[in-house]
CSV table of C-alpha atoms in Angstrom, one decimal:
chain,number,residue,atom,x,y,z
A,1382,UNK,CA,11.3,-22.6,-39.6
A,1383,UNK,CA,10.7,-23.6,-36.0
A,1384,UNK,CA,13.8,-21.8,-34.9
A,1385,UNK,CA,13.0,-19.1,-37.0
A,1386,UNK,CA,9.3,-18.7,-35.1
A,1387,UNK,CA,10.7,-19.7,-31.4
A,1388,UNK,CA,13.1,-16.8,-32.4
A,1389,UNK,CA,10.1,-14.6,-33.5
A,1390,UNK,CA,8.2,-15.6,-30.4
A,1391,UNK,CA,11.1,-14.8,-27.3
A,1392,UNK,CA,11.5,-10.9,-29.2
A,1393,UNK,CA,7.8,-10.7,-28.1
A,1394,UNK,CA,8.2,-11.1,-24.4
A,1395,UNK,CA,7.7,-8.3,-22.7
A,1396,UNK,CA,10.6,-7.0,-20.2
A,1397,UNK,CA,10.2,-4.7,-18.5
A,1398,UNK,CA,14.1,-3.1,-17.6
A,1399,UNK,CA,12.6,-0.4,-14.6
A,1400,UNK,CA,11.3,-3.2,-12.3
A,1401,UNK,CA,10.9,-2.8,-8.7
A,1402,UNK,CA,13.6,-3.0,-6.2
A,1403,UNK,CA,12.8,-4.5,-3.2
A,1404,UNK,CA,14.3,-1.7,-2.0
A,1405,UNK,CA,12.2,1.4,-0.8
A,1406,UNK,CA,14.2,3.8,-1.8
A,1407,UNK,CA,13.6,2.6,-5.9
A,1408,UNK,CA,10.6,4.0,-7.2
A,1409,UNK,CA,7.7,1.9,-8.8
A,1410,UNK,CA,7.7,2.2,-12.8
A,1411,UNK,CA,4.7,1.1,-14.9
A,1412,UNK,CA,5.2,3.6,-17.7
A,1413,UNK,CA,6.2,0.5,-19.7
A,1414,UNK,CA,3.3,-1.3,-19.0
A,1415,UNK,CA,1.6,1.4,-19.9
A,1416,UNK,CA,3.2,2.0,-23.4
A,1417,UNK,CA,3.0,-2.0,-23.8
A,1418,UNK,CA,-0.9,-2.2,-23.3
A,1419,UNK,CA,-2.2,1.4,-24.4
A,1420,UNK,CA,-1.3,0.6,-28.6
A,1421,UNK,CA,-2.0,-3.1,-28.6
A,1422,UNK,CA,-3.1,-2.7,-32.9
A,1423,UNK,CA,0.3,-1.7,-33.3
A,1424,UNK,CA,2.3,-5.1,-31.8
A,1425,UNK,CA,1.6,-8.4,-31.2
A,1426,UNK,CA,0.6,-9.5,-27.6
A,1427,UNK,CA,0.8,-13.2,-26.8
A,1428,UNK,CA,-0.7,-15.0,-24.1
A,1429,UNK,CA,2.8,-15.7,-22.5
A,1430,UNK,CA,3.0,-11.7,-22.5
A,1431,UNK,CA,-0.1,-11.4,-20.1
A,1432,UNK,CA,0.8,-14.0,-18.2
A,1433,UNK,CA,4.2,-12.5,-17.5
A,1434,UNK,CA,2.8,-9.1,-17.1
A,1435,UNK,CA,0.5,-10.4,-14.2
A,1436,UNK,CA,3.0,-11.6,-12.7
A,1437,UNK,CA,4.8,-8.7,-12.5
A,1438,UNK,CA,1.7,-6.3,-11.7
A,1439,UNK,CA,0.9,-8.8,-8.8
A,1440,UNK,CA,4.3,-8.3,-7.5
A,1441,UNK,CA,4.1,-4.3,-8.1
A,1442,UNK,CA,0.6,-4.2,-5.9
A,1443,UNK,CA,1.9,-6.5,-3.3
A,1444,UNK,CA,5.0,-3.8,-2.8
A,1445,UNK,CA,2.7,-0.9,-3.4
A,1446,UNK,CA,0.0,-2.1,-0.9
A,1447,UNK,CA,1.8,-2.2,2.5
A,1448,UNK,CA,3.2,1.3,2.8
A,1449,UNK,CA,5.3,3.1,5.7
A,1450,UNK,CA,5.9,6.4,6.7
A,1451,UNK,CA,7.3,8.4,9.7
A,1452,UNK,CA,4.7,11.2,11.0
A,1453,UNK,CA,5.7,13.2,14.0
A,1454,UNK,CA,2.7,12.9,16.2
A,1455,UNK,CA,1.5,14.1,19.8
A,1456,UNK,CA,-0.7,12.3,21.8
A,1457,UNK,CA,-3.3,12.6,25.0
A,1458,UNK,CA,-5.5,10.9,27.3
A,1459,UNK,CA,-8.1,12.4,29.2
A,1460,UNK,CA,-6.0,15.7,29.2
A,1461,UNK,CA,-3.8,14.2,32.1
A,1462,UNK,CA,-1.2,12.1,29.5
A,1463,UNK,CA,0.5,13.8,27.1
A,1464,UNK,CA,3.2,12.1,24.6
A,1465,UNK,CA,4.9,13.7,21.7
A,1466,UNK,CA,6.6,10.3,19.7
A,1467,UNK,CA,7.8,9.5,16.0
A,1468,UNK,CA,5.0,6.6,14.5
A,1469,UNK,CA,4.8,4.8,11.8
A,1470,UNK,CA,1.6,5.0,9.7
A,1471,UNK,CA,1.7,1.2,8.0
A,1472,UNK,CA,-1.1,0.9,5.5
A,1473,UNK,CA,-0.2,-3.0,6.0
A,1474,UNK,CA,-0.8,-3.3,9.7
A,1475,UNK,CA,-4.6,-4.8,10.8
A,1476,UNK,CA,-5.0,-1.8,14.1
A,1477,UNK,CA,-3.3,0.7,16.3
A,1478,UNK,CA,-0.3,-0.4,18.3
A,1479,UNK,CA,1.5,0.7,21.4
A,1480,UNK,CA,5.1,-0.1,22.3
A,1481,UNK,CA,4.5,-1.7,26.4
A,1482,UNK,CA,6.0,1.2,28.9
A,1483,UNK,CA,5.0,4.3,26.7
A,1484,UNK,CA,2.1,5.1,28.3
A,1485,UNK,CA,1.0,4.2,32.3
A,1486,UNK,CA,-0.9,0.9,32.8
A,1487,UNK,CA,-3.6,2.7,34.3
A,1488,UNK,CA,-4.8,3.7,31.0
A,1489,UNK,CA,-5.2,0.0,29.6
A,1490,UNK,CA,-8.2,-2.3,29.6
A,1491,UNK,CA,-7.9,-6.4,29.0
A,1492,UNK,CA,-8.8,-6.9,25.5
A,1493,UNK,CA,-9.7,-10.7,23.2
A,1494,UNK,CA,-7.9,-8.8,20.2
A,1495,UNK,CA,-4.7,-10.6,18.8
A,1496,UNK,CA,-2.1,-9.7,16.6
A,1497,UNK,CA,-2.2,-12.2,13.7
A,1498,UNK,CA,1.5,-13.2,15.0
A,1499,UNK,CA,0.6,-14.0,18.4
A,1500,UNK,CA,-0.7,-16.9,20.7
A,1501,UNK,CA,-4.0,-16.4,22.5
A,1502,UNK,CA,-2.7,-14.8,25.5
A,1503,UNK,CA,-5.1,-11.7,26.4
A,1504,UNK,CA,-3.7,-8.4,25.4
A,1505,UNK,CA,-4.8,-5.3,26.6
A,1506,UNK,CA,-6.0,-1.9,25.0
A,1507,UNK,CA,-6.4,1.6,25.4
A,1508,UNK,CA,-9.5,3.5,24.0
A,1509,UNK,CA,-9.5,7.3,24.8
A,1510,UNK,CA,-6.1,8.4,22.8
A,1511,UNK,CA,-6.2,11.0,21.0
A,1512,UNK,CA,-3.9,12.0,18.3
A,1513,UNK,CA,-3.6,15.9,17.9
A,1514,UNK,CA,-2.3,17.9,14.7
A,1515,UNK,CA,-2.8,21.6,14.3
A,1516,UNK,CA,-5.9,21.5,17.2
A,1517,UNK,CA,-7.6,18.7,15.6
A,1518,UNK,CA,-7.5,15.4,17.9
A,1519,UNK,CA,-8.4,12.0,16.3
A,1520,UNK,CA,-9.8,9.7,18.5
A,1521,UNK,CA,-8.2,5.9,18.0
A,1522,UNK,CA,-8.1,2.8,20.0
A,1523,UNK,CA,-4.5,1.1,20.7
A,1524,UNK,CA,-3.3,-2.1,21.3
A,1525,UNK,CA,-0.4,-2.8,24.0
A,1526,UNK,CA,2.7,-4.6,22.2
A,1527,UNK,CA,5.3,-5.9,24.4
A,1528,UNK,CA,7.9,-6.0,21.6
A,1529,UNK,CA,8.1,-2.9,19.1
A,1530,UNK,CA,10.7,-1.6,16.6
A,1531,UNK,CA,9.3,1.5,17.3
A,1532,UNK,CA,6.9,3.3,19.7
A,1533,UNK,CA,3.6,3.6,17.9
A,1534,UNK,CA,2.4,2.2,15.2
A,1535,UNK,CA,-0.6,3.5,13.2
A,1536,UNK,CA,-2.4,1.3,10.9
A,1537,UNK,CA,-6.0,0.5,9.0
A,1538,UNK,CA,-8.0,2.3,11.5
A,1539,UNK,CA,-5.9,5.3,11.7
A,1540,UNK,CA,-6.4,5.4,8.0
A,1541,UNK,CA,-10.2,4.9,7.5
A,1542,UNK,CA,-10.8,7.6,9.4
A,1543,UNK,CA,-9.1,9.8,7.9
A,1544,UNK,CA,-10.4,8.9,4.3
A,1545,UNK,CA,-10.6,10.5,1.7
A,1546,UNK,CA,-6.8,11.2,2.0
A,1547,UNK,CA,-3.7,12.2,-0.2
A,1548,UNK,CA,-0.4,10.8,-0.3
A,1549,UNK,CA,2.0,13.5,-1.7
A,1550,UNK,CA,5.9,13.8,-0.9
A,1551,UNK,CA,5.2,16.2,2.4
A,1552,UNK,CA,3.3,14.4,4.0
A,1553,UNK,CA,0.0,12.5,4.2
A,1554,UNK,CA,-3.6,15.4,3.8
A,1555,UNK,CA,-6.8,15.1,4.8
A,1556,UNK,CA,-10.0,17.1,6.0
A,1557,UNK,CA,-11.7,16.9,9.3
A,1558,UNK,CA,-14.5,19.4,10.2
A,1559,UNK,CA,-13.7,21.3,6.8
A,1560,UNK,CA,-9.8,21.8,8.1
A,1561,UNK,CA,-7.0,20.8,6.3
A,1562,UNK,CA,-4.7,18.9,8.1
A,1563,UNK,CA,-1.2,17.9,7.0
A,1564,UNK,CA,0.4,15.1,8.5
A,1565,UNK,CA,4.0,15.8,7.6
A,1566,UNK,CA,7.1,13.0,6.7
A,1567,UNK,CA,10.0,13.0,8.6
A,1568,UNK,CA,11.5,12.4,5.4
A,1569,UNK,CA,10.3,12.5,1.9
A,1570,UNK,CA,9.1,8.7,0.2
A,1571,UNK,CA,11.0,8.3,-2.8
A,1572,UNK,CA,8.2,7.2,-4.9
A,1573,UNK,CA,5.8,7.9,-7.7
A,1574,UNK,CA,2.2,8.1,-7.7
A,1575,UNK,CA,0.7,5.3,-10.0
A,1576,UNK,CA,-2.8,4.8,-11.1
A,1577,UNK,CA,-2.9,0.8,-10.5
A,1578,UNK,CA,-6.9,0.9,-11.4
A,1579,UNK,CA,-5.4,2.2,-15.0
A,1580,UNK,CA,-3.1,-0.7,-15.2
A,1581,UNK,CA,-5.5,-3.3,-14.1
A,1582,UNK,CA,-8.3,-1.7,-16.9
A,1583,UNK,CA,-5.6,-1.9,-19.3
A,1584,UNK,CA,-4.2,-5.4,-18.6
A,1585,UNK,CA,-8.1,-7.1,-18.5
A,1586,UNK,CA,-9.2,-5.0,-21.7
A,1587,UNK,CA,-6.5,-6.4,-23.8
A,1588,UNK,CA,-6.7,-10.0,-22.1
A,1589,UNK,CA,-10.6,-10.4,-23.2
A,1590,UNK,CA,-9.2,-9.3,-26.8
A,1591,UNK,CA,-6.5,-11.3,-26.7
A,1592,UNK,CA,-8.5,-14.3,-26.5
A,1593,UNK,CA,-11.5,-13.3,-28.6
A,1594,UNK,CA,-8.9,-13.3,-31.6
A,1595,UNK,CA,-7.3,-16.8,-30.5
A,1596,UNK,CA,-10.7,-18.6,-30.5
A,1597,UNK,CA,-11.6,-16.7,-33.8
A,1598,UNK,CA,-8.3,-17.7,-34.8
A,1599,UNK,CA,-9.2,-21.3,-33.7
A,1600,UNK,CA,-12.7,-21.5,-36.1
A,1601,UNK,CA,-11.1,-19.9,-39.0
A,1602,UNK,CA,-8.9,-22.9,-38.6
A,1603,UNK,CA,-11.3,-25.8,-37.9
């Protein structure tokens, strides 16, 4: 009988076979989540199934949260320096950041700001950039990095300002002064929009019930 149950019990896991690669190029599934959560009456969810599934939805946000994408990008200062560079926006990285020799020193200011990776030695920053697209020009700060994959990297501030935004294969949209703007991929994400706040509603709905049952289950017993 014991067997019989432990048997019963490890059929109820839930496995999910379309997890993430850590790959980018695999896209994000939850669709099983989705048809795990979204008929509970129908099967029988255990605690070790939640448990397991937040695991899983924890390692799906942390991949999900800290996205990359090339953008074709021209940039000026003061109208006297002008730079057309590939960045990379990075939804992952704190500010704006320069590769050192891109633009003149002249330009740069000593700054207290600090990558999270770096010693206290002062940095320096440049404040009147402006990134152009289609005749609009964003203003944004940057901070000087000696060492860079890449030329330009724009992060949380770049972002911000540019909310409310959409993610779509082409490219990255947004609307400033009632102007669409597309900021274009160099190449198209392979990935899949997903509606985490759904998964998250789902997950906590059925946990609360989940346990309301076990504790009734528990007095019925006592």
């Amino acid at each position: 009988m014991i067997n019989t149950d432990k048997q019963k019990e490890s059929s109820l896991l839930l496995k999910l076979k379309d997890e993430p690669s850590t790959s980018t190029s695999q896209p994000y599934i939850l669709q099983k989540i989705f048809q795990r959560f979204e008929n509970p009456s129908k099967q029988n969810i255990t605690l070790q199934d939640l448990q397991e599934t937040s695991t899983k939805i924890i390692h799906l946000k942390e991949k999900i949260t800290y996205q990359k994408w090339h953008i074709n990008i021209t940039i000026t200062i003061q109208d006297y320096f002008k730079l057309q560079i590939t960045a990379i926006i990075d939804s992952g990285a704190q500010m704006n950041y320069i590769k050192k020799g891109l633009m003149p020193t002249k330009y740069f200011k000593k700054t207290k700001k600090r990558l999270s990776t770096a010693n206290d030695e002062v940095k320096f920053k440049v404040t009147d950039v402006h990134i152009c697209n289609k005749g609009i020009c964003i203003k944004q700060s940057f901070i000087l990095v000696k060492d860079l994959d890449i030329g330009i990297i724009l992060g949380q501030p770049f972002l911000e300002i540019n909310k409310p935004l959409k993610i779509k294969t082409e490219g990255i949209t947004t609307k400033i002064f009632q102007q669409k703007i597309l900021f274009a991929f160099n190449k198209k994400p392979i990935t899949k929009n997903i509606n985490l706040l759904k998964t998250f509603s789902l997950f906590k709905e059925h946990s609360i019930n989940l346990i309301k049952t076990k504790e009734n289950n528990l007095y019925f017993m006592k």
